């Protein structure tokens, strides 16, 4: 089975150097889950997608560029415009309520802290796994028909290693952050909250994952790792920060 997998990988990816051989041996991409789900084939199919219609690729580009470092101030501004969440005591009972102020510095500060924490843990994980990016492994000739109009923009200002995906981790962090407010904003309108959550977790987050693989910045395993890392941070570390800031 191992020989079959190695042969398939060598047929799919044209090596630039021994980096391709080393990539096949990286356990993240040769794990039982990756092989059972044939993720190497799915990676290849997405990487090999020919040019998309301009309007469609522009939408994919927006997802892929959404968490480039130069865009982060936009998301901080979004957090700045959210209503404040405060603990209110009435008759000896503590309740969490929304304070509908136009601008709320604590929201922006809390989100910015989650961005920094996510970045730190992502870079630590990248340095630990030291996995190769697709562009280090895959080569395409100019006649292959694989065109990425916004490739240089999407791949700008990225780190050296691939696993886990920092952009996907930041996208998941934003989803969790917004979910915190949607729970309160739509407390009496569960249907609206469900639609918003469906958009965040069913369109926005998958869109970022697809775009990062489409532009050959990452493998599917990197995206899964980014989601898992953000989930762990929001389970154990970020709640402590939220209690101190909000």
mmCIF file of C-alpha atoms in Angstrom:
data_model
loop_
_atom_site.group_PDB
_atom_site.id
_atom_site.type_symbol
_atom_site.label_atom_id
_atom_site.label_comp_id
_atom_site.label_asym_id
_atom_site.label_seq_id
_atom_site.Cartn_x
_atom_site.Cartn_y
_atom_site.Cartn_z
ATOM 1 C CA UNK A 1 0.000 0.000 0.000
ATOM 2 C CA UNK A 2 2.847 2.364 0.873
ATOM 3 C CA UNK A 3 4.562 1.692 -2.456
ATOM 4 C CA UNK A 4 1.290 2.324 -4.287
ATOM 5 C CA UNK A 5 0.842 5.646 -2.464
ATOM 6 C CA UNK A 6 4.419 6.761 -3.187
ATOM 7 C CA UNK A 7 3.995 5.876 -6.870
ATOM 8 C CA UNK A 8 0.708 7.783 -7.056
ATOM 9 C CA UNK A 9 2.276 10.836 -5.475
ATOM 10 C CA UNK A 10 5.235 10.762 -7.839
ATOM 11 C CA UNK A 11 2.845 10.538 -10.792
ATOM 12 C CA UNK A 12 0.725 13.428 -9.538
ATOM 13 C CA UNK A 13 3.407 15.916 -8.550
ATOM 14 C CA UNK A 14 6.432 16.853 -10.582
ATOM 15 C CA UNK A 15 9.309 17.359 -8.147
ATOM 16 C CA UNK A 16 11.445 20.456 -8.219
ATOM 17 C CA UNK A 17 14.017 18.697 -6.071
ATOM 18 C CA UNK A 18 14.277 16.236 -3.223
ATOM 19 C CA UNK A 19 11.686 18.436 -1.454
ATOM 20 C CA UNK A 20 8.941 16.440 -3.198
ATOM 21 C CA UNK A 21 10.314 13.184 -1.797
ATOM 22 C CA UNK A 22 10.538 14.677 1.680
ATOM 23 C CA UNK A 23 6.948 15.944 1.400
ATOM 24 C CA UNK A 24 5.697 12.409 0.777
ATOM 25 C CA UNK A 25 7.333 11.329 4.022
ATOM 26 C CA UNK A 26 5.878 14.123 6.166
ATOM 27 C CA UNK A 27 3.506 12.333 8.505
ATOM 28 C CA UNK A 28 0.822 15.030 8.322
ATOM 29 C CA UNK A 29 0.316 14.273 4.638
ATOM 30 C CA UNK A 30 0.894 10.524 4.773
ATOM 31 C CA UNK A 31 -1.268 9.769 7.809
ATOM 32 C CA UNK A 32 -3.939 7.094 7.833
ATOM 33 C CA UNK A 33 -6.675 9.733 7.536
ATOM 34 C CA UNK A 34 -5.055 11.372 4.514
ATOM 35 C CA UNK A 35 -4.666 8.044 2.783
ATOM 36 C CA UNK A 36 -8.098 6.716 3.725
ATOM 37 C CA UNK A 37 -9.795 9.858 2.406
ATOM 38 C CA UNK A 38 -7.463 10.043 -0.616
ATOM 39 C CA UNK A 39 -6.708 13.651 0.203
ATOM 40 C CA UNK A 40 -3.635 13.612 -2.028
ATOM 41 C CA UNK A 41 -5.935 13.101 -5.015
ATOM 42 C CA UNK A 42 -8.332 15.835 -3.916
ATOM 43 C CA UNK A 43 -5.399 18.197 -3.344
ATOM 44 C CA UNK A 44 -4.188 17.466 -6.832
ATOM 45 C CA UNK A 45 -7.600 18.067 -8.411
ATOM 46 C CA UNK A 46 -7.985 21.450 -6.710
ATOM 47 C CA UNK A 47 -4.411 22.472 -7.512
ATOM 48 C CA UNK A 48 -4.976 21.508 -11.147
ATOM 49 C CA UNK A 49 -8.252 23.414 -11.649
ATOM 50 C CA UNK A 50 -7.949 25.456 -14.836
ATOM 51 C CA UNK A 51 -8.780 29.136 -14.970
ATOM 52 C CA UNK A 52 -12.153 30.110 -13.522
ATOM 53 C CA UNK A 53 -14.488 32.778 -14.923
ATOM 54 C CA UNK A 54 -13.156 36.157 -13.868
ATOM 55 C CA UNK A 55 -16.076 36.993 -11.558
ATOM 56 C CA UNK A 56 -15.890 33.583 -9.879
ATOM 57 C CA UNK A 57 -12.151 33.768 -9.333
ATOM 58 C CA UNK A 58 -12.492 37.285 -7.926
ATOM 59 C CA UNK A 59 -14.853 35.886 -5.286
ATOM 60 C CA UNK A 60 -12.380 33.070 -4.555
ATOM 61 C CA UNK A 61 -9.642 35.689 -4.346
ATOM 62 C CA UNK A 62 -11.584 37.630 -1.704
ATOM 63 C CA UNK A 63 -11.772 34.494 0.426
ATOM 64 C CA UNK A 64 -8.107 33.713 -0.132
ATOM 65 C CA UNK A 65 -6.936 37.259 0.645
ATOM 66 C CA UNK A 66 -9.318 37.865 3.565
ATOM 67 C CA UNK A 67 -6.702 37.216 6.253
ATOM 68 C CA UNK A 68 -3.622 38.603 4.611
ATOM 69 C CA UNK A 69 -1.861 40.804 7.225
ATOM 70 C CA UNK A 70 -2.882 43.994 5.394
ATOM 71 C CA UNK A 71 -6.591 43.074 5.757
ATOM 72 C CA UNK A 72 -6.531 42.381 9.513
ATOM 73 C CA UNK A 73 -7.222 46.078 10.382
ATOM 74 C CA UNK A 74 -10.533 45.734 8.506
ATOM 75 C CA UNK A 75 -11.632 42.890 10.793
ATOM 76 C CA UNK A 76 -10.510 44.883 13.844
ATOM 77 C CA UNK A 77 -12.758 47.684 12.572
ATOM 78 C CA UNK A 78 -15.658 45.231 12.288
ATOM 79 C CA UNK A 79 -15.088 44.206 15.908
ATOM 80 C CA UNK A 80 -14.968 47.892 16.859
ATOM 81 C CA UNK A 81 -18.499 48.386 15.538
ATOM 82 C CA UNK A 82 -20.051 45.502 17.476
ATOM 83 C CA UNK A 83 -22.180 46.233 20.550
ATOM 84 C CA UNK A 84 -20.535 45.725 23.915
ATOM 85 C CA UNK A 85 -21.148 42.657 26.068
ATOM 86 C CA UNK A 86 -21.340 43.474 29.756
ATOM 87 C CA UNK A 87 -22.202 41.624 32.942
ATOM 88 C CA UNK A 88 -25.181 43.241 34.664
ATOM 89 C CA UNK A 89 -26.217 42.486 38.227
ATOM 90 C CA UNK A 90 -29.887 42.741 39.177
ATOM 91 C CA UNK A 91 -31.419 41.458 42.405
ATOM 92 C CA UNK A 92 -28.197 39.648 43.164
ATOM 93 C CA UNK A 93 -28.272 37.772 39.848
ATOM 94 C CA UNK A 94 -25.529 38.302 37.267
ATOM 95 C CA UNK A 95 -26.673 38.469 33.681
ATOM 96 C CA UNK A 96 -24.780 39.093 30.458
ATOM 97 C CA UNK A 97 -26.378 41.887 28.441
ATOM 98 C CA UNK A 98 -25.617 43.857 25.284
ATOM 99 C CA UNK A 99 -24.779 47.539 25.550
ATOM 100 C CA UNK A 100 -25.576 48.950 22.093
ATOM 101 C CA UNK A 101 -22.771 51.521 21.837
ATOM 102 C CA UNK A 102 -21.694 52.628 18.358
ATOM 103 C CA UNK A 103 -17.993 52.040 18.998
ATOM 104 C CA UNK A 104 -16.571 49.641 21.560
ATOM 105 C CA UNK A 105 -12.828 49.582 22.148
ATOM 106 C CA UNK A 106 -12.909 46.443 24.263
ATOM 107 C CA UNK A 107 -14.320 44.426 21.369
ATOM 108 C CA UNK A 108 -11.546 45.554 19.055
ATOM 109 C CA UNK A 109 -8.920 44.962 21.739
ATOM 110 C CA UNK A 110 -10.249 41.483 22.501
ATOM 111 C CA UNK A 111 -10.339 40.524 18.828
ATOM 112 C CA UNK A 112 -6.857 41.929 18.225
ATOM 113 C CA UNK A 113 -5.539 39.879 21.145
ATOM 114 C CA UNK A 114 -7.142 36.720 19.722
ATOM 115 C CA UNK A 115 -5.468 37.480 16.375
ATOM 116 C CA UNK A 116 -2.055 37.816 18.031
ATOM 117 C CA UNK A 117 -2.535 34.677 20.137
ATOM 118 C CA UNK A 118 -3.659 32.743 17.066
ATOM 119 C CA UNK A 119 -0.662 34.013 15.107
ATOM 120 C CA UNK A 120 1.798 33.025 17.835
ATOM 121 C CA UNK A 121 0.480 29.479 18.185
ATOM 122 C CA UNK A 122 0.196 29.065 14.423
ATOM 123 C CA UNK A 123 3.817 30.067 13.868
ATOM 124 C CA UNK A 124 4.960 27.796 16.703
ATOM 125 C CA UNK A 125 3.092 24.904 15.096
ATOM 126 C CA UNK A 126 4.512 25.723 11.661
ATOM 127 C CA UNK A 127 8.038 25.767 13.045
ATOM 128 C CA UNK A 128 7.429 22.464 14.829
ATOM 129 C CA UNK A 129 6.053 20.598 11.795
ATOM 130 C CA UNK A 130 8.226 22.432 9.224
ATOM 131 C CA UNK A 131 6.075 21.073 6.395
ATOM 132 C CA UNK A 132 6.541 22.028 2.758
ATOM 133 C CA UNK A 133 4.101 24.216 0.853
ATOM 134 C CA UNK A 134 2.575 23.062 -2.453
ATOM 135 C CA UNK A 135 4.635 25.584 -4.430
ATOM 136 C CA UNK A 136 7.791 23.877 -3.150
ATOM 137 C CA UNK A 137 6.597 20.524 -4.476
ATOM 138 C CA UNK A 138 4.425 21.174 -7.527
ATOM 139 C CA UNK A 139 5.555 22.440 -10.917
ATOM 140 C CA UNK A 140 3.359 23.244 -13.903
ATOM 141 C CA UNK A 141 4.507 24.262 -17.342
ATOM 142 C CA UNK A 142 3.035 27.329 -18.989
ATOM 143 C CA UNK A 143 0.933 25.223 -21.376
ATOM 144 C CA UNK A 144 -0.896 23.348 -18.611
ATOM 145 C CA UNK A 145 -3.786 25.836 -18.595
ATOM 146 C CA UNK A 146 -3.586 26.348 -14.823
ATOM 147 C CA UNK A 147 -4.050 30.096 -14.391
ATOM 148 C CA UNK A 148 -4.285 32.052 -11.142
ATOM 149 C CA UNK A 149 -5.015 35.719 -11.875
ATOM 150 C CA UNK A 150 -4.544 36.885 -8.279
ATOM 151 C CA UNK A 151 -1.913 34.349 -7.252
ATOM 152 C CA UNK A 152 0.795 36.871 -6.389
ATOM 153 C CA UNK A 153 -1.524 38.873 -4.141
ATOM 154 C CA UNK A 154 -2.897 35.841 -2.303
ATOM 155 C CA UNK A 155 0.539 34.314 -1.737
ATOM 156 C CA UNK A 156 2.155 37.553 -0.547
ATOM 157 C CA UNK A 157 3.390 38.003 3.016
ATOM 158 C CA UNK A 158 3.089 34.329 3.902
ATOM 159 C CA UNK A 159 5.385 32.312 6.138
ATOM 160 C CA UNK A 160 7.734 29.583 4.949
ATOM 161 C CA UNK A 161 6.002 26.452 6.240
ATOM 162 C CA UNK A 162 2.581 25.055 5.442
ATOM 163 C CA UNK A 163 0.980 23.193 8.376
ATOM 164 C CA UNK A 164 -1.290 24.443 9.878
ATOM 165 C CA UNK A 165 -2.861 27.141 7.709
ATOM 166 C CA UNK A 166 -2.605 30.502 9.428
ATOM 167 C CA UNK A 167 -5.323 32.079 7.286
ATOM 168 C CA UNK A 168 -7.782 29.267 8.013
ATOM 169 C CA UNK A 169 -6.911 29.445 11.698
ATOM 170 C CA UNK A 170 -7.609 33.202 11.657
ATOM 171 C CA UNK A 171 -10.852 32.639 9.730
ATOM 172 C CA UNK A 172 -12.005 30.117 12.324
ATOM 173 C CA UNK A 173 -10.995 32.543 15.067
ATOM 174 C CA UNK A 174 -13.173 35.236 13.480
ATOM 175 C CA UNK A 175 -16.114 32.811 13.197
ATOM 176 C CA UNK A 176 -15.847 31.911 16.870
ATOM 177 C CA UNK A 177 -15.486 35.591 17.792
ATOM 178 C CA UNK A 178 -18.600 36.617 15.828
ATOM 179 C CA UNK A 179 -20.511 33.615 17.152
ATOM 180 C CA UNK A 180 -20.014 35.017 20.652
ATOM 181 C CA UNK A 181 -21.986 38.119 19.661
ATOM 182 C CA UNK A 182 -24.537 36.443 17.436
ATOM 183 C CA UNK A 183 -25.611 34.304 20.375
ATOM 184 C CA UNK A 184 -26.535 37.453 22.280
ATOM 185 C CA UNK A 185 -27.747 39.642 19.416
ATOM 186 C CA UNK A 186 -30.173 36.999 18.150
ATOM 187 C CA UNK A 187 -31.043 35.542 21.543
ATOM 188 C CA UNK A 188 -34.770 35.899 20.779
ATOM 189 C CA UNK A 189 -34.390 35.262 17.033
ATOM 190 C CA UNK A 190 -32.874 31.837 16.757
ATOM 191 C CA UNK A 191 -33.739 31.522 13.069
ATOM 192 C CA UNK A 192 -31.647 34.603 12.197
ATOM 193 C CA UNK A 193 -28.749 33.269 14.268
ATOM 194 C CA UNK A 194 -28.926 29.909 12.503
ATOM 195 C CA UNK A 195 -28.759 31.596 9.091
ATOM 196 C CA UNK A 196 -25.765 33.660 10.172
ATOM 197 C CA UNK A 197 -23.985 30.602 11.542
ATOM 198 C CA UNK A 198 -24.734 28.704 8.332
ATOM 199 C CA UNK A 199 -23.083 31.518 6.392
ATOM 200 C CA UNK A 200 -20.040 31.653 8.677
ATOM 201 C CA UNK A 201 -19.422 27.913 8.950
ATOM 202 C CA UNK A 202 -21.041 26.764 5.711
ATOM 203 C CA UNK A 203 -19.877 29.435 3.241
ATOM 204 C CA UNK A 204 -17.245 31.772 4.663
ATOM 205 C CA UNK A 205 -14.949 29.262 6.375
ATOM 206 C CA UNK A 206 -15.129 26.631 3.585
ATOM 207 C CA UNK A 207 -14.565 29.449 1.094
ATOM 208 C CA UNK A 208 -11.326 30.456 2.807
ATOM 209 C CA UNK A 209 -10.205 26.806 2.941
ATOM 210 C CA UNK A 210 -10.916 26.246 -0.753
ATOM 211 C CA UNK A 211 -9.202 29.471 -1.792
ATOM 212 C CA UNK A 212 -6.017 28.678 0.135
ATOM 213 C CA UNK A 213 -5.804 25.286 -1.574
ATOM 214 C CA UNK A 214 -6.889 26.664 -4.968
ATOM 215 C CA UNK A 215 -4.062 29.212 -4.945
ATOM 216 C CA UNK A 216 -1.629 26.442 -3.975
ATOM 217 C CA UNK A 217 -0.739 28.046 -0.652
ATOM 218 C CA UNK A 218 -1.823 24.977 1.303
ATOM 219 C CA UNK A 219 -2.920 21.378 1.328
ATOM 220 C CA UNK A 220 -6.319 20.286 2.648
ATOM 221 C CA UNK A 221 -4.619 18.866 5.744
ATOM 222 C CA UNK A 222 -3.276 22.347 6.545
ATOM 223 C CA UNK A 223 -6.795 23.764 6.541
ATOM 224 C CA UNK A 224 -8.060 21.021 8.844
ATOM 225 C CA UNK A 225 -5.116 21.675 11.154
ATOM 226 C CA UNK A 226 -5.904 25.402 11.244
ATOM 227 C CA UNK A 227 -9.517 24.744 12.240
ATOM 228 C CA UNK A 228 -8.442 22.283 14.934
ATOM 229 C CA UNK A 229 -5.830 24.662 16.363
ATOM 230 C CA UNK A 230 -8.326 27.524 16.580
ATOM 231 C CA UNK A 231 -10.863 25.234 18.248
ATOM 232 C CA UNK A 232 -8.283 24.287 20.890
ATOM 233 C CA UNK A 233 -7.363 27.942 21.501
ATOM 234 C CA UNK A 234 -11.008 28.931 21.930
ATOM 235 C CA UNK A 235 -11.582 25.985 24.247
ATOM 236 C CA UNK A 236 -8.711 26.545 26.661
ATOM 237 C CA UNK A 237 -6.835 29.826 26.243
ATOM 238 C CA UNK A 238 -8.997 32.547 24.704
ATOM 239 C CA UNK A 239 -11.874 32.198 27.245
ATOM 240 C CA UNK A 240 -9.440 33.318 29.957
ATOM 241 C CA UNK A 241 -8.548 36.364 27.869
ATOM 242 C CA UNK A 242 -12.221 37.154 27.254
ATOM 243 C CA UNK A 243 -12.989 37.234 30.981
ATOM 244 C CA UNK A 244 -10.101 39.656 31.541
ATOM 245 C CA UNK A 245 -10.862 42.016 28.642
ATOM 246 C CA UNK A 246 -14.647 42.116 28.201
#
